[in-house]
Coordinates of C-alpha atoms and ligand atoms in Angstrom, one line a residue:
M346 CA 0.0 0.0 0.0
P347 CA 1.4 3.5 -0.9
R348 CA 2.2 5.4 2.3
I349 CA -1.0 7.0 3.5
D350 CA 0.8 10.0 4.9
K351 CA 2.2 10.9 1.5
S352 CA -1.3 11.2 -0.1
D353 CA -2.9 14.5 -1.0
S354 CA -5.8 13.9 1.4
W355 CA -3.4 13.3 4.3
K356 CA -1.4 16.5 3.5
N357 CA -4.6 18.6 3.2
L358 CA -5.8 17.2 6.5
E359 CA -2.4 18.2 8.1
R360 CA -2.8 21.7 6.7
L361 CA -6.4 22.0 7.9
G362 CA -5.6 20.5 11.3
Q363 CA -3.0 23.1 12.0
D364 CA -4.9 26.0 10.5
K365 CA -5.2 28.8 13.1
N366 CA -8.5 29.9 11.6
L367 CA -10.1 26.5 11.7
N368 CA -13.8 26.9 12.4
T369 CA -14.6 26.5 16.0
I370 CA -17.3 24.1 17.2
E371 CA -19.5 27.1 18.1
K372 CA -19.1 28.5 14.5
L373 CA -19.9 25.1 13.0
F374 CA -23.1 25.0 15.1
S375 CA -24.1 28.6 14.3
E376 CA -23.6 28.0 10.6
D377 CA -25.7 24.8 10.7
P378 CA -28.3 24.5 13.5
T379 CA -29.1 21.0 12.2
R380 CA -25.5 19.9 12.7
A381 CA -26.1 17.8 15.9
K382 CA -28.8 15.8 14.1
R383 CA -26.9 15.5 10.8
Q384 CA -23.8 14.3 12.5
A385 CA -25.6 11.6 14.6
L386 CA -25.8 7.9 13.6
E387 CA -27.8 5.2 15.2
L388 CA -28.0 1.5 15.4
N389 CA -30.7 -0.2 17.4
G390 CA -30.7 2.2 20.3
L391 CA -27.0 3.1 20.2
Y392 CA -26.9 6.7 19.3
L393 CA -23.5 8.2 18.4
D394 CA -23.3 12.0 18.2
C395 CA -20.0 13.2 16.7
S396 CA -21.1 16.8 16.1
R397 CA -18.9 18.5 18.8
N398 CA -15.7 18.2 16.9
Q399 CA -14.0 20.7 14.6
I400 CA -14.9 18.6 11.6
D401 CA -16.6 20.4 8.7
Q402 CA -17.8 18.9 5.4
E403 CA -14.4 19.4 3.7
T404 CA -12.6 17.7 6.5
Q405 CA -15.1 14.9 6.6
A406 CA -14.7 14.3 2.9
L407 CA -10.9 14.2 3.2
L408 CA -11.2 11.7 6.1
L409 CA -13.5 9.5 4.0
N410 CA -10.9 9.7 1.1
I411 CA -8.3 8.3 3.5
C412 CA -10.6 5.5 4.3
E413 CA -11.0 4.7 0.6
Q414 CA -7.2 4.8 0.1
A415 CA -6.7 2.4 2.9
H416 CA -9.1 0.0 1.2
V417 CA -11.1 -0.3 4.3
S418 CA -14.0 -2.1 2.7
D419 CA -11.8 -4.8 1.2
Q420 CA -10.0 -5.3 4.5
I421 CA -13.3 -5.6 6.4
N422 CA -14.3 -8.3 3.9
A423 CA -10.9 -10.0 4.4
M424 CA -11.4 -10.1 8.2
F425 CA -14.9 -11.4 8.1
T426 CA -14.0 -14.1 5.6
G427 CA -11.1 -15.4 7.5
K428 CA -8.1 -14.2 5.5
K429 CA -4.9 -14.3 7.5
I430 CA -4.8 -10.6 8.2
N431 CA -2.7 -11.0 11.4
I432 CA 0.3 -11.3 9.2
S433 CA 3.1 -11.4 11.8
E434 CA 1.5 -14.6 13.3
Q435 CA 0.0 -15.9 10.1
R436 CA -3.5 -16.1 11.7
A437 CA -7.0 -15.2 10.7
V438 CA -8.9 -12.8 12.9
L439 CA -12.3 -14.3 13.4
H440 CA -13.7 -13.2 16.8
T441 CA -16.7 -12.0 14.7
A442 CA -17.4 -15.6 13.7
L443 CA -18.1 -16.4 17.4
R444 CA -21.2 -14.1 17.2
S445 CA -22.3 -14.8 13.7
S446 CA -25.6 -16.7 13.4
E447 CA -26.2 -19.0 10.6
K448 CA -29.3 -17.1 9.4
N449 CA -27.2 -14.0 8.7
D450 CA -24.3 -15.8 7.1
P451 CA -25.6 -19.0 5.4
N452 CA -23.1 -21.0 3.5
G453 CA -20.5 -18.4 4.3
P454 CA -16.8 -19.1 4.6
L455 CA -17.4 -19.7 8.3
D456 CA -19.4 -22.9 7.8
E457 CA -16.4 -25.1 8.6
I458 CA -15.8 -23.6 11.9
R459 CA -19.4 -23.0 12.9
K460 CA -19.7 -26.6 14.1
S461 CA -16.9 -26.3 16.6
I462 CA -18.2 -22.9 17.7
H463 CA -21.6 -24.5 18.4
A464 CA -20.1 -27.4 20.2
N465 CA -18.3 -25.0 22.4
L466 CA -21.4 -23.0 23.2
D467 CA -23.2 -26.3 24.1
Q468 CA -20.4 -27.1 26.5
M469 CA -20.7 -23.7 28.1
Q470 CA -24.5 -24.0 28.3
Q471 CA -24.3 -27.3 30.0
L472 CA -22.0 -26.2 32.7
T473 CA -24.0 -23.0 33.1
N474 CA -27.2 -24.9 33.6
M475 CA -25.7 -27.3 36.1
F476 CA -24.2 -24.5 38.1
R477 CA -27.2 -22.3 38.1
S478 CA -29.6 -25.1 38.9
G479 CA -27.5 -26.2 41.9
Q480 CA -26.3 -29.4 40.3
L481 CA -22.6 -28.8 40.5
F482 CA -20.8 -30.2 43.5
G483 CA -17.4 -29.9 45.0
A484 CA -14.9 -32.5 46.3
T485 CA -16.7 -32.7 49.6
G486 CA -20.2 -33.0 48.1
E487 CA -21.2 -29.4 48.7
Q488 CA -23.0 -27.3 46.1
I489 CA -20.8 -25.0 44.1
D490 CA -22.2 -21.5 44.4
T491 CA -19.1 -19.2 43.8
V492 CA -16.8 -18.9 40.8
I493 CA -13.3 -17.4 40.8
N494 CA -12.0 -16.5 37.3
I495 CA -8.2 -16.5 37.3
G496 CA -6.9 -14.6 34.2
I497 CA -5.3 -11.4 33.1
G498 CA -5.6 -8.9 30.3
G499 CA -8.1 -10.2 27.7
S500 CA -8.8 -13.2 29.9
D501 CA -10.0 -11.0 32.6
L502 CA -11.2 -7.5 31.6
G503 CA -14.0 -8.3 29.1
P504 CA -15.8 -10.9 31.3
K505 CA -15.2 -8.7 34.4
L506 CA -16.6 -5.6 32.7
V507 CA -19.8 -7.4 31.4
Y508 CA -20.5 -9.3 34.5
G509 CA -20.0 -6.2 36.7
A510 CA -22.2 -4.1 34.4
L511 CA -25.2 -6.6 34.3
K512 CA -25.1 -8.6 37.6
K513 CA -28.3 -8.4 39.6
P514 CA -28.5 -8.9 43.4
E515 CA -29.8 -12.5 43.0
D516 CA -27.0 -13.6 40.6
P517 CA -24.3 -15.9 41.8
H518 CA -20.9 -14.5 42.9
I519 CA -18.3 -14.4 40.3
L520 CA -14.9 -13.1 41.5
F521 CA -11.9 -12.1 39.4
V522 CA -8.3 -12.5 40.2
S523 CA -5.6 -11.2 37.9
N524 CA -2.6 -9.6 39.6
I525 CA 0.6 -11.6 40.5
D526 CA 0.5 -9.7 43.7
D527 CA -0.9 -12.4 46.1
A528 CA -3.0 -9.8 47.9
D529 CA -5.4 -10.0 44.9
L530 CA -6.0 -13.7 45.3
A531 CA -5.9 -13.5 49.1
S532 CA -8.6 -10.9 49.2
K533 CA -10.9 -13.1 47.2
L534 CA -10.1 -16.3 49.1
Q535 CA -10.9 -14.5 52.3
I536 CA -14.5 -14.2 51.4
T537 CA -14.8 -17.6 49.8
D538 CA -15.8 -21.0 51.0
A539 CA -13.4 -23.5 49.5
A540 CA -15.9 -26.4 49.4
R541 CA -18.3 -24.3 47.3
T542 CA -15.9 -22.7 44.8
L543 CA -15.1 -23.3 41.2
F544 CA -11.9 -21.9 39.7
I545 CA -11.7 -21.0 36.0
V546 CA -8.1 -20.8 34.8
A547 CA -8.5 -18.5 31.9
S548 CA -5.5 -18.2 29.6
K549 CA -5.3 -18.3 25.8
T550 CA -1.7 -19.4 25.9
F551 CA -1.8 -21.2 29.3
T552 CA 1.7 -19.9 29.8
T553 CA 1.0 -16.5 31.5
A554 CA 3.0 -16.2 34.7
E555 CA 0.4 -14.3 36.7
T556 CA -2.4 -16.8 35.8
L557 CA -0.4 -19.9 36.4
T558 CA 1.1 -18.6 39.7
N559 CA -2.4 -17.7 41.0
A560 CA -3.9 -21.0 39.8
K561 CA -1.2 -23.0 41.6
A562 CA -1.7 -20.9 44.8
A563 CA -5.5 -21.4 44.6
L564 CA -4.9 -25.2 44.2
S565 CA -2.7 -25.3 47.3
W566 CA -5.3 -23.4 49.3
L567 CA -8.1 -25.7 48.2
C568 CA -6.1 -28.8 49.1
E569 CA -5.3 -27.4 52.5
K570 CA -8.8 -26.3 53.3
L571 CA -10.6 -29.4 52.0
K572 CA -7.9 -31.9 53.0
V573 CA -7.8 -33.4 49.6
D574 CA -5.0 -34.1 47.1
D575 CA -4.3 -32.1 44.0
Q576 CA -6.1 -34.6 41.7
H577 CA -9.3 -34.4 43.7
A578 CA -9.2 -30.7 44.1
I579 CA -8.7 -30.1 40.3
K580 CA -11.3 -32.7 39.3
H581 CA -14.1 -31.0 41.3
H582 CA -13.0 -27.4 41.4
F583 CA -11.1 -26.5 38.3
V584 CA -12.0 -25.8 34.7
A585 CA -9.9 -24.1 32.0
T586 CA -10.7 -21.7 29.1
T587 CA -7.8 -21.8 26.7
A588 CA -6.5 -22.2 23.2
N589 CA -3.7 -24.5 24.5
P590 CA -5.7 -27.5 25.8
S591 CA -2.6 -29.7 26.1
A592 CA -1.1 -27.3 28.6
A593 CA -4.3 -27.3 30.6
K594 CA -4.3 -31.1 30.6
A595 CA -0.7 -31.0 31.8
F596 CA -1.9 -28.9 34.7
G597 CA -4.2 -31.8 35.5
I598 CA -7.6 -30.6 34.1
E599 CA -9.6 -33.3 32.4
S600 CA -10.4 -32.8 28.7
K601 CA -14.2 -32.5 29.4
K602 CA -13.5 -29.6 31.7
I603 CA -11.4 -27.7 29.2
F604 CA -13.3 -25.1 27.2
S605 CA -11.1 -24.5 24.3
F606 CA -11.0 -21.8 21.6
W607 CA -8.8 -21.1 18.6
D608 CA -5.7 -19.2 17.7
W609 CA -7.8 -16.9 15.5
V610 CA -9.3 -15.3 18.6
G611 CA -7.0 -12.6 19.9
G612 CA -6.7 -12.4 23.7
R613 CA -8.3 -8.9 23.9
Y614 CA -11.1 -10.1 21.6
S615 CA -11.8 -13.3 23.5
L616 CA -14.7 -12.5 25.7
W617 CA -17.0 -13.8 22.9
S618 CA -15.4 -17.2 23.2
A619 CA -15.1 -19.6 26.1
V620 CA -13.3 -16.8 27.9
G621 CA -16.9 -15.5 28.4
L622 CA -17.7 -18.4 30.6
P623 CA -17.9 -16.3 33.8
I624 CA -20.5 -14.1 32.0
S625 CA -22.6 -17.2 31.2
L626 CA -22.2 -18.7 34.7
G627 CA -22.9 -15.4 36.4
L628 CA -25.7 -14.0 34.3
G629 CA -27.1 -17.1 32.5
F630 CA -26.4 -18.6 29.1
E631 CA -29.3 -16.6 27.5
E632 CA -27.6 -13.4 28.6
F633 CA -24.4 -14.5 27.0
K634 CA -26.2 -15.2 23.8
A635 CA -27.9 -11.8 23.9
L636 CA -24.5 -10.2 24.3
L637 CA -23.3 -12.1 21.2
K638 CA -26.4 -11.0 19.3
G639 CA -25.8 -7.3 20.1
A640 CA -22.3 -7.6 18.9
E641 CA -23.5 -9.3 15.7
E642 CA -25.8 -6.4 15.0
M643 CA -22.8 -4.1 15.0
D644 CA -20.9 -6.5 12.8
L645 CA -23.7 -6.6 10.2
H646 CA -23.9 -2.8 10.2
F647 CA -20.1 -2.5 10.0
K648 CA -20.0 -4.8 7.0
S649 CA -22.8 -3.2 5.1
A650 CA -23.3 0.5 5.9
P651 CA -21.7 3.1 3.7
H652 CA -18.6 4.7 5.2
D653 CA -20.3 8.0 6.1
K654 CA -23.2 6.3 7.8
N655 CA -21.0 3.6 9.5
L656 CA -20.7 4.0 13.2
P657 CA -17.3 2.3 13.8
I658 CA -15.8 4.0 10.7
M659 CA -17.0 7.5 11.7
L660 CA -15.8 7.0 15.3
A661 CA -12.4 5.9 13.9
L662 CA -12.1 8.9 11.5
T663 CA -13.0 11.3 14.3
G664 CA -10.2 9.8 16.4
L665 CA -7.8 9.9 13.4
W666 CA -8.5 13.6 13.0
H667 CA -7.7 14.3 16.7
I668 CA -4.5 12.3 17.0
N669 CA -2.9 12.7 13.5
F670 CA -4.1 16.2 12.4
R671 CA -5.0 18.1 15.6
K672 CA -2.1 16.3 17.4
Y673 CA -4.0 15.6 20.6
P674 CA -2.0 12.8 22.2
T675 CA -4.6 11.4 24.6
Q676 CA -8.3 10.4 24.6
A677 CA -10.5 10.3 27.7
I678 CA -13.3 7.7 28.1
L679 CA -16.0 8.9 30.4
P680 CA -18.9 6.6 31.1
Y681 CA -21.7 8.2 33.1
T682 CA -22.7 5.0 34.8
E683 CA -21.1 3.2 37.7
K684 CA -21.8 -0.1 35.9
L685 CA -19.3 0.8 33.1
A686 CA -16.6 2.0 35.5
L687 CA -14.2 -0.6 34.1
F688 CA -14.8 0.5 30.5
P689 CA -11.8 2.9 30.3
E690 CA -9.4 0.1 31.6
Y691 CA -11.0 -2.4 29.1
L692 CA -10.4 0.1 26.2
Q693 CA -6.8 0.7 27.3
Q694 CA -6.0 -2.9 26.4
L695 CA -8.2 -2.9 23.3
E696 CA -6.9 0.3 21.8
M697 CA -3.3 0.5 23.1
E698 CA -2.3 -3.1 22.8
S699 CA -3.8 -3.3 19.4
N700 CA -2.6 0.0 17.9
G701 CA 0.3 1.2 20.1
K702 CA 2.8 0.4 17.4
M703 CA 5.2 2.2 15.1
I704 CA 6.2 -0.5 12.6
D705 CA 3.9 -0.9 9.6
R706 CA 2.7 -4.1 7.9
S707 CA 5.8 -4.1 5.6
E708 CA 8.1 -3.8 8.6
T709 CA 8.9 -0.2 8.0
K710 CA 9.0 2.5 10.7
I711 CA 6.1 5.0 10.3
E712 CA 6.2 8.7 10.9
Y713 CA 2.8 9.5 12.4
H714 CA 1.1 8.9 15.6
T715 CA -1.0 5.7 16.2
A716 CA -3.1 4.9 19.2
P717 CA -3.7 7.8 21.6
I718 CA -3.2 7.2 25.3
I719 CA -6.5 6.1 26.6
W720 CA -7.5 7.1 30.1
G721 CA -10.6 8.1 31.9
S722 CA -13.0 7.4 34.7
R723 CA -16.7 7.5 35.4
G724 CA -18.9 10.5 35.8
T725 CA -19.7 12.1 38.0
N726 CA -16.6 11.2 40.0
F727 CA -14.1 12.6 37.5
Q728 CA -15.8 16.0 37.6
H729 CA -14.3 16.3 41.1
S730 CA -10.8 15.2 40.0
F731 CA -9.6 15.8 36.5
A732 CA -12.5 17.7 34.8
Q733 CA -10.7 21.0 35.6
H734 CA -7.9 19.8 33.3
L735 CA -10.3 18.9 30.5
L736 CA -11.9 22.3 30.7
Q737 CA -9.1 24.7 31.2
S738 CA -5.7 23.1 30.7
P739 CA -3.7 24.1 27.6
T740 CA -3.5 20.4 26.7
I741 CA -6.7 19.5 24.9
T742 CA -8.1 16.0 25.4
P743 CA -10.9 14.7 23.1
C744 CA -13.5 12.9 25.2
D745 CA -15.9 10.0 24.5
F746 CA -18.9 10.3 26.8
I747 CA -21.2 7.3 27.3
A748 CA -24.6 7.6 29.0
I749 CA -27.7 5.5 29.4
T750 CA -30.9 7.2 28.2
E751 CA -33.3 5.3 30.5
D752 CA -31.5 6.5 33.6
A753 CA -33.2 9.8 33.1
K754 CA -36.6 8.3 33.6
K755 CA -35.7 6.3 36.7
D756 CA -35.2 8.7 39.6
T757 CA -33.5 11.9 40.6
T758 CA -30.0 10.3 40.7
G759 CA -30.5 8.9 37.2
K760 CA -31.5 12.3 36.0
A761 CA -28.6 13.9 37.7
L762 CA -26.2 11.5 35.8
L763 CA -27.6 12.5 32.5
A764 CA -27.8 16.2 33.4
N765 CA -24.2 16.2 34.5
C766 CA -23.1 14.4 31.4
L767 CA -24.8 16.8 29.0
A768 CA -23.5 19.7 31.1
Q769 CA -19.9 18.6 30.6
I770 CA -20.2 18.2 26.8
E771 CA -21.8 21.6 26.6
A772 CA -19.2 23.2 28.8
L773 CA -16.4 21.6 26.8
A774 CA -17.8 22.7 23.5
F775 CA -19.0 26.1 24.2
G776 CA -17.4 27.3 27.5
N777 CA -18.6 30.4 29.1
Q778 CA -16.7 33.2 27.5
K779 CA -19.6 35.1 26.1
Q780 CA -21.5 35.2 29.4
K781 CA -18.5 36.0 31.5
A782 CA -17.3 38.8 29.2
L783 CA -20.5 40.6 30.1
E784 CA -19.9 40.3 33.8
E785 CA -18.2 43.1 35.6
D786 CA -15.7 41.0 37.4
A787 CA -14.7 39.0 34.3
K788 CA -11.3 37.6 34.9
P789 CA -9.3 35.3 32.5
S790 CA -9.0 32.6 35.3
R791 CA -12.8 32.2 35.2
M792 CA -13.1 32.0 31.5
I793 CA -13.8 28.6 30.0
E794 CA -12.9 29.0 26.3
G795 CA -14.7 25.9 25.1
N796 CA -14.0 24.5 21.6
R797 CA -13.0 21.2 23.2
P798 CA -14.0 18.1 21.2
S799 CA -16.1 15.3 22.4
N800 CA -18.3 12.5 21.1
I801 CA -21.3 11.2 23.0
I802 CA -22.8 7.7 22.8
L803 CA -26.3 7.4 24.2
M804 CA -27.5 3.9 24.8
D805 CA -31.2 3.5 25.2
E806 CA -30.6 1.0 28.0
L807 CA -27.8 -1.0 29.5
N808 CA -28.3 -4.6 28.9
A809 CA -26.5 -7.6 27.3
P810 CA -27.3 -6.6 23.6
S811 CA -26.5 -3.0 24.1
I812 CA -23.1 -3.8 25.7
G813 CA -22.5 -6.2 22.9
R814 CA -23.1 -3.4 20.4
L815 CA -20.9 -1.0 22.4
L816 CA -17.9 -3.3 22.6
A817 CA -18.1 -4.4 18.9
L818 CA -18.3 -0.6 18.0
Y819 CA -15.0 0.0 19.6
E820 CA -13.4 -3.2 18.3
H821 CA -14.2 -2.2 14.8
K822 CA -13.1 1.4 15.4
V823 CA -9.7 0.1 16.5
F824 CA -9.6 -2.2 13.4
V825 CA -10.3 0.7 11.0
Q826 CA -7.7 2.9 12.6
G827 CA -5.1 0.1 12.4
L828 CA -5.9 -0.3 8.7
I829 CA -5.4 3.4 8.0
W830 CA -2.1 3.4 10.0
N831 CA -1.2 0.3 8.1
I832 CA -0.2 -1.6 11.3
N833 CA -1.1 -5.1 12.4
S834 CA -3.7 -4.5 15.2
F835 CA -3.7 -8.2 16.2
D836 CA -0.2 -8.9 17.6
Q837 CA 1.5 -7.5 20.7
W838 CA 5.3 -8.2 20.4
G839 CA 6.1 -5.2 22.6
V840 CA 4.9 -6.9 25.8
E841 CA 7.2 -9.9 25.4
L842 CA 10.4 -8.1 26.3
G843 CA 9.1 -7.2 29.8
K844 CA 8.0 -10.8 30.4
S845 CA 11.4 -12.3 29.6
L846 CA 13.3 -9.6 31.5
A847 CA 11.1 -10.2 34.6
T848 CA 12.0 -13.9 34.5
V849 CA 15.8 -13.2 34.5
I850 CA 15.5 -10.4 37.2
G851 CA 13.2 -12.6 39.3
K852 CA 16.0 -15.2 39.4
R853 CA 18.6 -12.7 40.3
L854 CA 16.4 -11.4 43.1
G855 CA 16.2 -14.9 44.3
N856 CA 19.9 -15.3 44.3
E857 CA 19.9 -17.6 41.3
D858 CA 22.6 -17.3 38.8
A859 CA 20.7 -15.9 35.8
K860 CA 22.9 -14.9 32.9
S861 CA 21.7 -12.2 30.5
D862 CA 23.6 -10.7 27.6
R863 CA 22.0 -7.3 28.2
M864 CA 23.5 -4.3 29.9
T865 CA 21.3 -3.8 32.8
S866 CA 20.5 -0.6 34.6
N867 CA 19.0 -2.6 37.3
S868 CA 22.0 -4.1 39.0
N869 CA 22.1 -1.2 41.5
L870 CA 18.4 -1.6 42.3
I871 CA 18.7 -5.4 42.7
E872 CA 21.6 -4.9 45.1
R873 CA 19.7 -2.3 47.0
I874 CA 16.6 -4.5 47.3
K875 CA 18.7 -7.5 48.5
M876 CA 20.7 -5.5 51.0
T877 CA 17.7 -3.8 52.5
N878 CA 15.9 -7.0 52.9
Q879 CA 18.9 -8.7 54.4
R880 CA 19.2 -5.9 56.9
T881 CA 15.5 -6.1 57.9
I882 CA 15.8 -9.9 58.3
S883 CA 18.9 -9.8 60.5
Ligands
LIG1205 O1 0.8 -9.9 27.8 C1 -0.2 -9.5 27.0 C2 -1.2 -10.6 26.8 O2 -0.7 -11.6 26.0 C3 -2.6 -10.1 26.3 O3 -2.6 -9.9 25.0 C4 -3.5 -11.2 26.8 O4 -4.8 -10.8 26.8 C5 -2.9 -11.4 28.2 O5 -1.5 -11.2 28.0 C6 -3.2 -12.7 28.8 O6 -2.8 -13.8 28.0 P1 -3.3 -15.2 28.2 O7 -4.8 -15.2 27.9 O8 -2.6 -16.0 27.2 O9 -3.0 -15.7 29.6

């Protein structure tokens, strides 16, 4: 592919993006009072309003050109039909197949894998029904009523987000352990009855240090509490979700307790696979299916809607404008619902692990920004911490707001959530300069200049299908941006170095002789840690 940043459209966007006289958001609204409506897109109750950005028709047309030049439509087709678009690992990228129903894709290229996907779903449904009907028993014959999912990254964040967002008071307890810091596991074990607990070891590779360490610690705890041996404890209290079933077997888990998936499901895209087991156990299999259905709706829209009416594409182009042409380095994610409090963290992995890269698909270093730094928190809490920075700092941060429409009809607190959310987007876009200027004591420190970009996603309600749509929206947004930047969004080579260094350093901290051919800046720190600990021991 010719370099996208050498194209005329890219160059024109660079010029426009740095133009001192670029139309303000206020000017765009005053020139076109229908702008908010015109710039809004909707899919089955998910309403995306991108009007509060400094994007006029000329800019939008250029962004859409970029999309054409990156052959986005062909690449979408390549992904959905199972081409090996994860080129560095020679893998297809087919998490969308996990949510594709036969009726929407009859005789498609997915037919071959559909059978195994169904078998997998059946296996999940069976365990879910047993668990939720009280038919699952532990090593001492007690009913299992609690589940602890041990996993990290994609084997943790997606299921934790969805379960946390949708759990009702009567739903069973699903706990999540991820950190190698044993305080994480200990805090969950403290509130758990060993005889009634099922552990899910969730790891695509089944080699992740955090997960295996926690799984072994959980096993020792079980054996000690229940006075049973490893074999018994594993047989009655452990299942695995993994793309490496032989490693799970080597851990001692029987084949029928292994919920496997495939190498074409990326870790951060795996909640739609067996990794979603905690969602199914916690909320019910039908809820899991409803989640898949919502995501499939977004897939079908993404595949077929024209670019300028396509929610993931327009969200991606807005982000592209901000990072590449307006040069805003970060992006805030601001859900106005406690239930989506984990969403910023979930998106950090999805966006930054997928697109935080500077080598393109032909192994050449690129000269433009890729994924912004994703951060954020839930409203209204952030209004009392970093909102000041969003409104008055010289560093501008584009924001994505997410709010739930039906909250406004519930009660005063629900109305307050919506009111605060709309107040923030208004304050960011339009500030208070005009009003303040009329006041006698107008001082610059009290001026909010406005013209700060944001998108808002209004979801009619928060339920399994609507979360499915939301997550798929961002997955496809990330995909489109990766295509335009010409990077492979589906590998993560960067994280490997830290893992291998930690192994060597861990040995050196433990006084083992661990040779490394690297110059290390850490010798001093390792000495300091060892000396201090020796001193405190003696
Ligand atoms: O280290 C990064 C990563 O590989 C993520 O991509 C992944 O979601 C996470 O670790 C956990 O990996 P696994 O599911 O193989 O344990």
